[in-house]
mmCIF file of C-alpha atoms and ligand atoms in Angstrom:
data_model
loop_
_atom_site.group_PDB
_atom_site.id
_atom_site.type_symbol
_atom_site.label_atom_id
_atom_site.label_comp_id
_atom_site.label_asym_id
_atom_site.label_seq_id
_atom_site.Cartn_x
_atom_site.Cartn_y
_atom_site.Cartn_z
ATOM 1 C CA UNK A 155 50.252 16.276 -32.961
ATOM 2 C CA UNK A 156 51.859 19.667 -33.541
ATOM 3 C CA UNK A 157 55.556 19.291 -34.216
ATOM 4 C CA UNK A 158 57.605 21.381 -31.717
ATOM 5 C CA UNK A 159 59.938 23.864 -33.482
ATOM 6 C CA UNK A 160 63.176 21.991 -34.204
ATOM 7 C CA UNK A 161 66.274 24.000 -33.223
ATOM 8 C CA UNK A 162 69.504 22.791 -34.802
ATOM 9 C CA UNK A 163 72.918 22.989 -33.133
ATOM 10 C CA UNK A 164 74.029 25.798 -35.428
ATOM 11 C CA UNK A 165 70.877 27.854 -34.745
ATOM 12 C CA UNK A 166 71.419 27.317 -31.013
ATOM 13 C CA UNK A 167 75.117 28.288 -31.181
ATOM 14 C CA UNK A 168 74.267 31.522 -33.024
ATOM 15 C CA UNK A 169 71.409 32.288 -30.602
ATOM 16 C CA UNK A 170 73.718 31.785 -27.596
ATOM 17 C CA UNK A 171 76.582 33.733 -29.186
ATOM 18 C CA UNK A 172 74.714 36.876 -28.218
ATOM 19 C CA UNK A 173 75.379 35.870 -24.565
ATOM 20 C CA UNK A 174 79.050 36.740 -25.084
ATOM 21 C CA UNK A 175 79.354 40.385 -26.204
ATOM 22 C CA UNK A 176 83.120 40.041 -26.706
ATOM 23 C CA UNK A 177 82.787 36.806 -28.669
ATOM 24 C CA UNK A 178 83.409 37.424 -32.333
ATOM 25 C CA UNK A 179 82.119 34.028 -33.412
ATOM 26 C CA UNK A 180 85.362 32.059 -32.939
ATOM 27 C CA UNK A 181 83.916 29.683 -30.321
ATOM 28 C CA UNK A 182 80.743 29.307 -32.412
ATOM 29 C CA UNK A 183 82.845 28.354 -35.424
ATOM 30 C CA UNK A 184 84.883 25.907 -33.336
ATOM 31 C CA UNK A 185 81.752 24.204 -31.947
ATOM 32 C CA UNK A 186 80.315 24.014 -35.468
ATOM 33 C CA UNK A 187 83.403 22.055 -36.568
ATOM 34 C CA UNK A 188 83.091 19.738 -33.557
ATOM 35 C CA UNK A 189 79.592 18.969 -34.852
ATOM 36 C CA UNK A 190 80.937 18.190 -38.318
ATOM 37 C CA UNK A 191 83.547 15.750 -36.973
ATOM 38 C CA UNK A 192 80.910 14.135 -34.731
ATOM 39 C CA UNK A 193 78.713 13.388 -37.760
ATOM 40 C CA UNK A 194 81.664 11.834 -39.637
ATOM 41 C CA UNK A 195 82.552 9.605 -36.664
ATOM 42 C CA UNK A 196 78.858 8.726 -36.170
ATOM 43 C CA UNK A 197 78.687 7.449 -39.748
ATOM 44 C CA UNK A 198 81.814 5.293 -39.332
ATOM 45 C CA UNK A 199 80.864 3.969 -35.872
ATOM 46 C CA UNK A 200 77.475 2.899 -37.158
ATOM 47 C CA UNK A 201 79.168 0.899 -39.939
ATOM 48 C CA UNK A 202 81.467 -0.833 -37.406
ATOM 49 C CA UNK A 203 79.016 -3.693 -37.013
ATOM 50 C CA UNK A 204 79.598 -4.551 -40.649
ATOM 51 C CA UNK A 205 83.275 -5.469 -40.199
ATOM 52 C CA UNK A 206 82.726 -8.831 -41.872
ATOM 53 C CA UNK A 207 81.799 -6.940 -45.015
ATOM 54 C CA UNK A 208 84.011 -3.914 -44.500
ATOM 55 C CA UNK A 209 86.966 -5.753 -42.952
ATOM 56 C CA UNK A 210 88.223 -5.521 -39.387
ATOM 57 C CA UNK A 211 90.776 -2.912 -38.392
ATOM 58 C CA UNK A 212 94.135 -3.565 -40.036
ATOM 59 C CA UNK A 213 92.581 -5.461 -42.955
ATOM 60 C CA UNK A 214 91.882 -4.125 -46.418
ATOM 61 C CA UNK A 215 88.152 -3.405 -46.827
ATOM 62 C CA UNK A 216 86.081 -4.198 -49.908
ATOM 63 C CA UNK A 217 87.086 -0.839 -51.415
ATOM 64 C CA UNK A 218 90.696 -1.931 -51.068
ATOM 65 C CA UNK A 219 91.270 0.782 -48.422
ATOM 66 C CA UNK A 220 93.088 0.098 -45.170
ATOM 67 C CA UNK A 221 90.420 -0.433 -42.521
ATOM 68 C CA UNK A 222 91.434 1.938 -39.739
ATOM 69 C CA UNK A 223 90.981 1.314 -36.043
ATOM 70 C CA UNK A 224 87.986 3.477 -35.155
ATOM 71 C CA UNK A 225 89.757 5.429 -32.438
ATOM 72 C CA UNK A 226 92.516 6.373 -34.890
ATOM 73 C CA UNK A 227 89.839 7.247 -37.462
ATOM 74 C CA UNK A 228 88.051 9.467 -34.925
ATOM 75 C CA UNK A 229 91.311 11.089 -33.802
ATOM 76 C CA UNK A 230 92.316 11.981 -37.377
ATOM 77 C CA UNK A 231 88.901 13.337 -38.371
ATOM 78 C CA UNK A 232 88.533 15.518 -35.276
ATOM 79 C CA UNK A 233 92.059 16.890 -35.791
ATOM 80 C CA UNK A 234 91.292 17.621 -39.469
ATOM 81 C CA UNK A 235 87.993 19.374 -38.587
ATOM 82 C CA UNK A 236 89.606 21.451 -35.821
ATOM 83 C CA UNK A 237 92.472 22.453 -38.102
ATOM 84 C CA UNK A 238 89.941 23.467 -40.785
ATOM 85 C CA UNK A 239 88.125 25.648 -38.235
ATOM 86 C CA UNK A 240 91.212 27.864 -37.885
ATOM 87 C CA UNK A 241 90.160 28.518 -34.279
ATOM 88 C CA UNK A 242 92.548 26.097 -32.525
ATOM 89 C CA UNK A 243 96.298 26.637 -32.019
ATOM 90 C CA UNK A 244 96.966 23.347 -30.212
ATOM 91 C CA UNK A 245 95.441 19.910 -29.598
ATOM 92 C CA UNK A 246 96.170 17.109 -27.120
ATOM 93 C CA UNK A 247 94.483 13.734 -27.492
ATOM 94 C CA UNK A 248 94.617 10.322 -25.834
ATOM 95 C CA UNK A 249 95.885 8.879 -29.124
ATOM 96 C CA UNK A 250 98.985 11.119 -29.268
ATOM 97 C CA UNK A 251 101.799 11.021 -26.723
ATOM 98 C CA UNK A 252 102.744 14.668 -27.398
ATOM 99 C CA UNK A 253 100.748 17.867 -27.954
ATOM 100 C CA UNK A 254 100.038 18.915 -31.544
ATOM 101 C CA UNK A 255 100.505 22.615 -32.386
ATOM 102 C CA UNK A 256 99.281 24.472 -35.461
ATOM 103 C CA UNK A 257 101.143 27.565 -36.586
ATOM 104 C CA UNK A 258 100.099 27.704 -40.210
ATOM 105 C CA UNK A 259 98.501 30.913 -41.518
ATOM 106 C CA UNK A 260 94.960 29.652 -40.869
ATOM 107 C CA UNK A 261 95.541 28.828 -37.174
ATOM 108 C CA UNK A 262 98.487 30.920 -36.003
ATOM 109 C CA UNK A 263 96.170 33.643 -34.605
ATOM 110 C CA UNK A 264 93.799 31.110 -33.031
ATOM 111 C CA UNK A 265 93.061 31.609 -29.342
ATOM 112 C CA UNK A 266 91.726 28.182 -28.275
ATOM 113 C CA UNK A 267 93.323 24.963 -27.027
ATOM 114 C CA UNK A 268 91.451 21.666 -27.577
ATOM 115 C CA UNK A 269 91.853 18.425 -25.617
ATOM 116 C CA UNK A 270 89.982 15.203 -26.370
ATOM 117 C CA UNK A 271 89.582 11.497 -26.036
ATOM 118 C CA UNK A 272 88.412 10.931 -29.613
ATOM 119 C CA UNK A 273 86.763 7.581 -28.985
ATOM 120 C CA UNK A 274 86.633 6.438 -25.379
ATOM 121 C CA UNK A 275 85.722 2.833 -24.688
ATOM 122 C CA UNK A 276 86.535 1.740 -28.240
ATOM 123 C CA UNK A 277 87.054 -1.846 -27.003
ATOM 124 C CA UNK A 278 83.257 -1.900 -26.585
ATOM 125 C CA UNK A 279 82.657 -1.449 -30.316
ATOM 126 C CA UNK A 280 83.084 -5.148 -31.141
ATOM 127 C CA UNK A 281 80.201 -5.976 -28.792
ATOM 128 C CA UNK A 282 78.020 -3.075 -29.944
ATOM 129 C CA UNK A 283 78.132 -1.176 -26.650
ATOM 130 C CA UNK A 284 77.798 2.644 -26.679
ATOM 131 C CA UNK A 285 81.052 4.634 -26.903
ATOM 132 C CA UNK A 286 81.895 8.325 -26.700
ATOM 133 C CA UNK A 287 84.059 11.298 -27.624
ATOM 134 C CA UNK A 288 85.078 13.663 -24.791
ATOM 135 C CA UNK A 289 86.396 17.209 -25.334
ATOM 136 C CA UNK A 290 87.590 20.211 -23.379
ATOM 137 C CA UNK A 291 88.291 23.769 -24.636
ATOM 138 C CA UNK A 292 90.517 26.432 -23.022
ATOM 139 C CA UNK A 293 91.686 29.907 -23.997
ATOM 140 C CA UNK A 294 95.440 29.822 -24.695
ATOM 141 C CA UNK A 295 97.688 31.499 -22.088
ATOM 142 C CA UNK A 296 100.627 32.068 -24.451
ATOM 143 C CA UNK A 297 100.588 35.088 -26.799
ATOM 144 C CA UNK A 298 98.501 34.805 -29.971
ATOM 145 C CA UNK A 299 100.716 34.305 -33.020
ATOM 146 C CA UNK A 300 103.267 32.136 -31.151
ATOM 147 C CA UNK A 301 103.396 28.333 -30.907
ATOM 148 C CA UNK A 302 101.153 26.851 -28.185
ATOM 149 C CA UNK A 303 103.109 25.756 -25.086
ATOM 150 C CA UNK A 304 102.622 22.939 -22.565
ATOM 151 C CA UNK A 305 101.357 25.502 -20.020
ATOM 152 C CA UNK A 306 98.452 26.204 -22.378
ATOM 153 C CA UNK A 307 97.386 22.560 -21.906
ATOM 154 C CA UNK A 308 98.118 22.151 -18.189
ATOM 155 C CA UNK A 309 95.342 24.454 -16.943
ATOM 156 C CA UNK A 310 93.000 23.383 -14.128
ATOM 157 C CA UNK A 311 89.533 22.247 -15.211
ATOM 158 C CA UNK A 312 87.899 25.319 -13.661
ATOM 159 C CA UNK A 313 89.487 27.344 -16.507
ATOM 160 C CA UNK A 314 87.602 25.444 -19.233
ATOM 161 C CA UNK A 315 85.703 27.720 -21.650
ATOM 162 C CA UNK A 316 83.610 24.800 -22.904
ATOM 163 C CA UNK A 317 83.390 21.016 -22.517
ATOM 164 C CA UNK A 318 81.227 18.205 -23.776
ATOM 165 C CA UNK A 319 80.835 14.716 -25.111
ATOM 166 C CA UNK A 320 79.313 12.885 -28.063
ATOM 167 C CA UNK A 321 77.573 9.612 -27.139
ATOM 168 C CA UNK A 322 77.337 7.101 -29.995
ATOM 169 C CA UNK A 323 74.488 5.017 -28.572
ATOM 170 C CA UNK A 324 70.955 4.002 -29.580
ATOM 171 C CA UNK A 325 70.994 7.557 -30.917
ATOM 172 C CA UNK A 326 73.984 9.883 -31.283
ATOM 173 C CA UNK A 327 73.902 12.816 -28.859
ATOM 174 C CA UNK A 328 76.102 15.874 -28.385
ATOM 175 C CA UNK A 329 75.980 17.271 -24.820
ATOM 176 C CA UNK A 330 78.026 20.395 -24.017
ATOM 177 C CA UNK A 331 78.301 23.505 -21.880
ATOM 178 C CA UNK A 332 79.871 26.898 -22.605
ATOM 179 C CA UNK A 333 78.965 28.362 -19.247
ATOM 180 C CA UNK A 334 75.201 28.832 -19.595
ATOM 181 C CA UNK A 335 73.935 25.469 -18.471
ATOM 182 C CA UNK A 336 74.172 22.037 -20.118
ATOM 183 C CA UNK A 337 72.290 21.283 -23.346
ATOM 184 C CA UNK A 338 71.821 18.040 -25.279
ATOM 185 C CA UNK A 339 71.373 17.627 -29.033
ATOM 186 C CA UNK A 340 70.241 14.437 -30.755
ATOM 187 C CA UNK A 341 71.428 13.714 -34.299
ATOM 188 C CA UNK A 342 68.600 13.375 -36.824
ATOM 189 C CA UNK A 343 70.353 11.366 -39.563
ATOM 190 C CA UNK A 344 67.479 12.051 -41.983
ATOM 191 C CA UNK A 345 68.515 15.731 -42.130
ATOM 192 C CA UNK A 346 72.119 15.351 -40.884
ATOM 193 C CA UNK A 347 71.561 17.859 -38.078
ATOM 194 C CA UNK A 348 72.016 17.779 -34.302
ATOM 195 C CA UNK A 349 68.659 18.978 -32.916
ATOM 196 C CA UNK A 350 68.100 20.408 -29.423
ATOM 197 C CA UNK A 351 66.460 17.603 -27.422
ATOM 198 C CA UNK A 352 67.526 18.244 -23.807
ATOM 199 C CA UNK A 353 67.482 21.976 -22.945
ATOM 200 C CA UNK A 354 69.038 23.002 -19.631
ATOM 201 C CA UNK A 355 69.922 19.545 -18.206
ATOM 202 C CA UNK A 356 69.880 19.467 -14.385
ATOM 203 C CA UNK A 357 71.066 16.334 -12.554
ATOM 204 C CA UNK A 358 69.085 15.150 -9.463
ATOM 205 C CA UNK A 359 70.829 16.105 -6.172
ATOM 206 C CA UNK A 360 70.288 12.477 -5.036
ATOM 207 C CA UNK A 361 70.087 9.222 -6.952
ATOM 208 C CA UNK A 362 69.559 5.490 -6.640
ATOM 209 C CA UNK A 363 72.263 4.257 -9.031
ATOM 210 C CA UNK A 364 75.891 3.501 -8.229
ATOM 211 C CA UNK A 365 78.317 2.649 -11.054
ATOM 212 C CA UNK A 366 81.636 0.917 -10.341
ATOM 213 C CA UNK A 367 83.541 -2.155 -11.582
ATOM 214 C CA UNK A 368 82.946 -4.389 -8.552
ATOM 215 C CA UNK A 369 85.333 -6.937 -10.021
ATOM 216 C CA UNK A 370 88.080 -4.759 -8.503
ATOM 217 C CA UNK A 371 86.417 -4.783 -5.054
ATOM 218 C CA UNK A 372 89.334 -6.387 -3.201
ATOM 219 C CA UNK A 373 91.697 -3.631 -4.481
ATOM 220 C CA UNK A 374 89.502 -0.655 -3.525
ATOM 221 C CA UNK A 375 90.322 1.777 -0.678
ATOM 222 C CA UNK A 376 88.567 0.679 2.534
ATOM 223 C CA UNK A 377 86.294 3.758 2.462
ATOM 224 C CA UNK A 378 84.968 2.728 -0.966
ATOM 225 C CA UNK A 379 84.352 -0.844 0.219
ATOM 226 C CA UNK A 380 82.321 0.638 3.092
ATOM 227 C CA UNK A 381 80.445 2.955 0.710
ATOM 228 C CA UNK A 382 79.484 0.020 -1.560
ATOM 229 C CA UNK A 383 78.130 -1.812 1.513
ATOM 230 C CA UNK A 384 76.200 1.389 2.419
ATOM 231 C CA UNK A 385 74.637 1.408 -1.116
ATOM 232 C CA UNK A 386 73.526 -2.217 -0.625
ATOM 233 C CA UNK A 387 72.039 -1.847 2.886
ATOM 234 C CA UNK A 388 68.246 -1.663 3.435
ATOM 235 C CA UNK A 389 67.179 1.789 4.597
ATOM 236 C CA UNK A 390 63.758 3.103 3.576
ATOM 237 C CA UNK A 391 64.522 6.605 4.838
ATOM 238 C CA UNK A 392 67.423 6.992 2.380
ATOM 239 C CA UNK A 393 65.830 4.994 -0.436
ATOM 240 C CA UNK A 394 68.360 2.108 -0.227
ATOM 241 C CA UNK A 395 69.432 -0.398 -1.465
ATOM 242 C CA UNK A 396 70.540 1.407 -4.634
ATOM 243 C CA UNK A 397 70.781 -0.277 -8.046
ATOM 244 C CA UNK A 398 74.167 -1.167 -9.510
ATOM 245 C CA UNK A 399 74.503 -0.125 -13.165
ATOM 246 C CA UNK A 400 77.883 -0.375 -14.965
ATOM 247 C CA UNK A 401 78.252 -0.353 -18.760
ATOM 248 C CA UNK A 402 82.058 -0.020 -18.734
ATOM 249 C CA UNK A 403 81.911 2.970 -21.094
ATOM 250 C CA UNK A 404 82.462 6.272 -19.249
ATOM 251 C CA UNK A 405 80.295 8.497 -21.438
ATOM 252 C CA UNK A 406 77.377 6.013 -21.422
ATOM 253 C CA UNK A 407 77.568 5.475 -17.642
ATOM 254 C CA UNK A 408 77.849 9.195 -16.933
ATOM 255 C CA UNK A 409 75.077 10.185 -19.362
ATOM 256 C CA UNK A 410 72.572 7.794 -17.741
ATOM 257 C CA UNK A 411 73.445 9.021 -14.236
ATOM 258 C CA UNK A 412 73.335 12.683 -15.357
ATOM 259 C CA UNK A 413 69.730 12.298 -16.499
ATOM 260 C CA UNK A 414 68.446 9.868 -13.845
ATOM 261 C CA UNK A 415 70.653 10.686 -10.832
ATOM 262 C CA UNK A 416 73.446 8.459 -9.555
ATOM 263 C CA UNK A 417 77.191 8.287 -9.010
ATOM 264 C CA UNK A 418 80.058 6.918 -11.126
ATOM 265 C CA UNK A 419 83.212 5.775 -9.357
ATOM 266 C CA UNK A 420 86.655 4.801 -10.610
ATOM 267 C CA UNK A 421 88.851 4.621 -7.484
ATOM 268 C CA UNK A 422 92.587 4.158 -7.334
ATOM 269 C CA UNK A 423 93.600 0.513 -6.897
ATOM 270 C CA UNK A 424 96.714 -1.682 -6.885
ATOM 271 C CA UNK A 425 96.458 -1.931 -10.707
ATOM 272 C CA UNK A 426 95.833 1.825 -11.078
ATOM 273 C CA UNK A 427 97.534 3.616 -8.142
ATOM 274 C CA UNK A 428 96.268 7.008 -9.440
ATOM 275 C CA UNK A 429 92.999 5.715 -10.859
ATOM 276 C CA UNK A 430 92.491 4.727 -14.519
ATOM 277 C CA UNK A 431 90.747 7.763 -16.010
ATOM 278 C CA UNK A 432 92.669 10.683 -17.507
ATOM 279 C CA UNK A 433 92.339 14.084 -15.819
ATOM 280 C CA UNK A 434 92.677 16.401 -18.815
ATOM 281 C CA UNK A 435 90.390 14.909 -21.459
ATOM 282 C CA UNK A 436 88.125 12.491 -19.561
ATOM 283 C CA UNK A 437 87.561 13.727 -15.991
ATOM 284 C CA UNK A 438 87.709 17.522 -16.535
ATOM 285 C CA UNK A 439 85.053 17.734 -19.281
ATOM 286 C CA UNK A 440 82.737 15.375 -17.376
ATOM 287 C CA UNK A 441 83.392 17.296 -14.131
ATOM 288 C CA UNK A 442 82.483 20.652 -15.738
ATOM 289 C CA UNK A 443 79.260 19.240 -17.172
ATOM 290 C CA UNK A 444 78.371 17.663 -13.807
ATOM 291 C CA UNK A 445 79.020 20.928 -11.918
ATOM 292 C CA UNK A 446 77.072 23.050 -14.436
ATOM 293 C CA UNK A 447 74.155 20.571 -14.175
ATOM 294 C CA UNK A 448 74.147 20.894 -10.342
ATOM 295 C CA UNK A 449 76.216 17.785 -9.596
ATOM 296 C CA UNK A 450 79.746 17.301 -8.215
ATOM 297 C CA UNK A 451 83.059 15.701 -9.270
ATOM 298 C CA UNK A 452 85.855 14.794 -6.870
ATOM 299 C CA UNK A 453 89.074 12.763 -6.624
ATOM 300 C CA UNK A 454 87.758 11.726 -3.205
ATOM 301 C CA UNK A 455 89.211 14.735 -1.382
ATOM 302 C CA UNK A 456 89.062 17.808 -3.653
ATOM 303 C CA UNK A 457 87.088 19.056 -6.648
ATOM 304 C CA UNK A 458 88.435 17.599 -9.892
ATOM 305 C CA UNK A 459 88.205 21.082 -11.423
ATOM 306 C CA UNK A 460 90.676 22.524 -8.882
ATOM 307 C CA UNK A 461 93.469 20.048 -9.639
ATOM 308 C CA UNK A 462 96.508 21.714 -11.280
ATOM 309 C CA UNK A 463 97.677 19.239 -13.945
ATOM 310 C CA UNK A 464 101.378 18.321 -14.163
ATOM 311 C CA UNK A 465 101.328 16.151 -17.289
ATOM 312 C CA UNK A 466 99.104 15.617 -20.345
ATOM 313 C CA UNK A 467 98.071 12.003 -19.665
ATOM 314 C CA UNK A 468 97.941 11.950 -15.872
ATOM 315 C CA UNK A 469 95.298 9.797 -14.211
ATOM 316 C CA UNK A 470 93.150 10.615 -11.160
ATOM 317 C CA UNK A 471 90.667 8.731 -8.975
ATOM 318 C CA UNK A 472 87.201 9.860 -10.129
ATOM 319 C CA UNK A 473 83.837 10.175 -8.344
ATOM 320 C CA UNK A 474 81.139 12.091 -10.247
ATOM 321 C CA UNK A 475 77.359 12.546 -10.262
ATOM 322 C CA UNK A 476 74.579 13.565 -7.848
ATOM 323 C CA UNK A 477 75.959 16.090 -5.352
ATOM 324 C CA UNK A 478 74.791 14.353 -2.162
ATOM 325 C CA UNK A 479 76.134 10.971 -3.310
ATOM 326 C CA UNK A 480 79.606 12.369 -4.084
ATOM 327 C CA UNK A 481 79.607 14.178 -0.724
ATOM 328 C CA UNK A 482 78.761 10.861 1.015
ATOM 329 C CA UNK A 483 81.697 9.159 -0.745
ATOM 330 C CA UNK A 484 84.052 11.937 0.432
ATOM 331 C CA UNK A 485 82.724 11.414 3.983
ATOM 332 C CA UNK A 486 83.443 7.662 3.815
ATOM 333 C CA UNK A 487 86.946 8.231 2.420
ATOM 334 C CA UNK A 488 87.671 10.775 5.179
ATOM 335 C CA UNK A 489 86.209 8.566 7.913
ATOM 336 C CA UNK A 490 87.859 5.266 6.915
HETATM 337 P P1 P6P B 184 87.188 -1.070 -16.465
HETATM 338 C C1 P6P B 184 86.887 2.310 -21.259
HETATM 339 O O1 P6P B 184 88.007 1.499 -21.543
HETATM 340 C C2 P6P B 184 87.248 3.233 -20.100
HETATM 341 O O2 P6P B 184 88.314 4.047 -20.448
HETATM 342 C C3 P6P B 184 86.031 4.063 -19.697
HETATM 343 O O3 P6P B 184 85.217 4.372 -20.781
HETATM 344 C C4 P6P B 184 85.332 3.168 -18.690
HETATM 345 O O4 P6P B 184 84.577 3.896 -17.735
HETATM 346 C C5 P6P B 184 86.497 2.441 -18.021
HETATM 347 O O5 P6P B 184 87.575 2.443 -18.958
HETATM 348 C C6 P6P B 184 86.137 1.008 -17.701
HETATM 349 O O6 P6P B 184 87.267 0.439 -17.066
HETATM 350 O O7 P6P B 184 88.504 -1.244 -15.753
HETATM 351 O O8 P6P B 184 86.010 -1.083 -15.501
HETATM 352 O O9 P6P B 184 86.979 -1.986 -17.649
#
């Protein structure tokens, strides 16, 4: 069998750089450093199953080093890689209450802002369920050479320059968009390179999968209760009943629905009056990828990407996936 030509992430970034005449390589360099951090986190996540040998978080491992919680490990290594890139003047992450600004010589002229959830779903690690990193990149609004400001971070999702995720699953994948479609790269550990495996991902306009934590059913808005019943009704014409698939790890649930078609829902509830998921570094990157792949992302009433953020860690209700399924959810929420 003839081997298809392998295209690595770096080759792809350089090839696509030509799409941006005014780009002088800064975004390429930034994405390259995201790839480096992803490989470091991949290595550590894949060791996590060996905690009995390596020591659980908080213990000393066999090397006598403090065994870090993996989400703290991921947070620190992404921050180090982004600082080393010199292309980022500010970072906000789920692990840090406040924004982090760089104004050292290397980064003070940087023009990008980076937001991330370094390791989402880390509670799933102990049971060997897939987890993910989510990231979002904006151009700074404040003048180059000054300290990044909160306004730089509180931009609506439709201003994102780039967004993506790393899925640490049966294989480790990097999926991202910079405006020209959505592309997926699978890590080949034998050569330590992310290789293009899913060029130009498009999500089906309809799907047969609905993803939601039905344990919270009694707390859902009435429109969502009605929509779940709709998913479960027999109707040959609209290919129902649908299948319920819920991993409990946002990146894994979204990635499956992106490729196969389906909808992910995290509504507001009594426990989470504004929903559980974070707008800036969970919903916005996923929403941009969904939109660029032909899907849709909504808080039930408006596009996620149009929401003007008011604080770094704000939560929103989240419905994302196949366009027609998200539209149907909006109809049910309007009607009931
Ligand atoms: P629940 C993981 O903790 C997470 O942040 C997302 O990855 C996931 O989609 C969601 O929470 C699961 O929440 O309440 O269903 O356990």
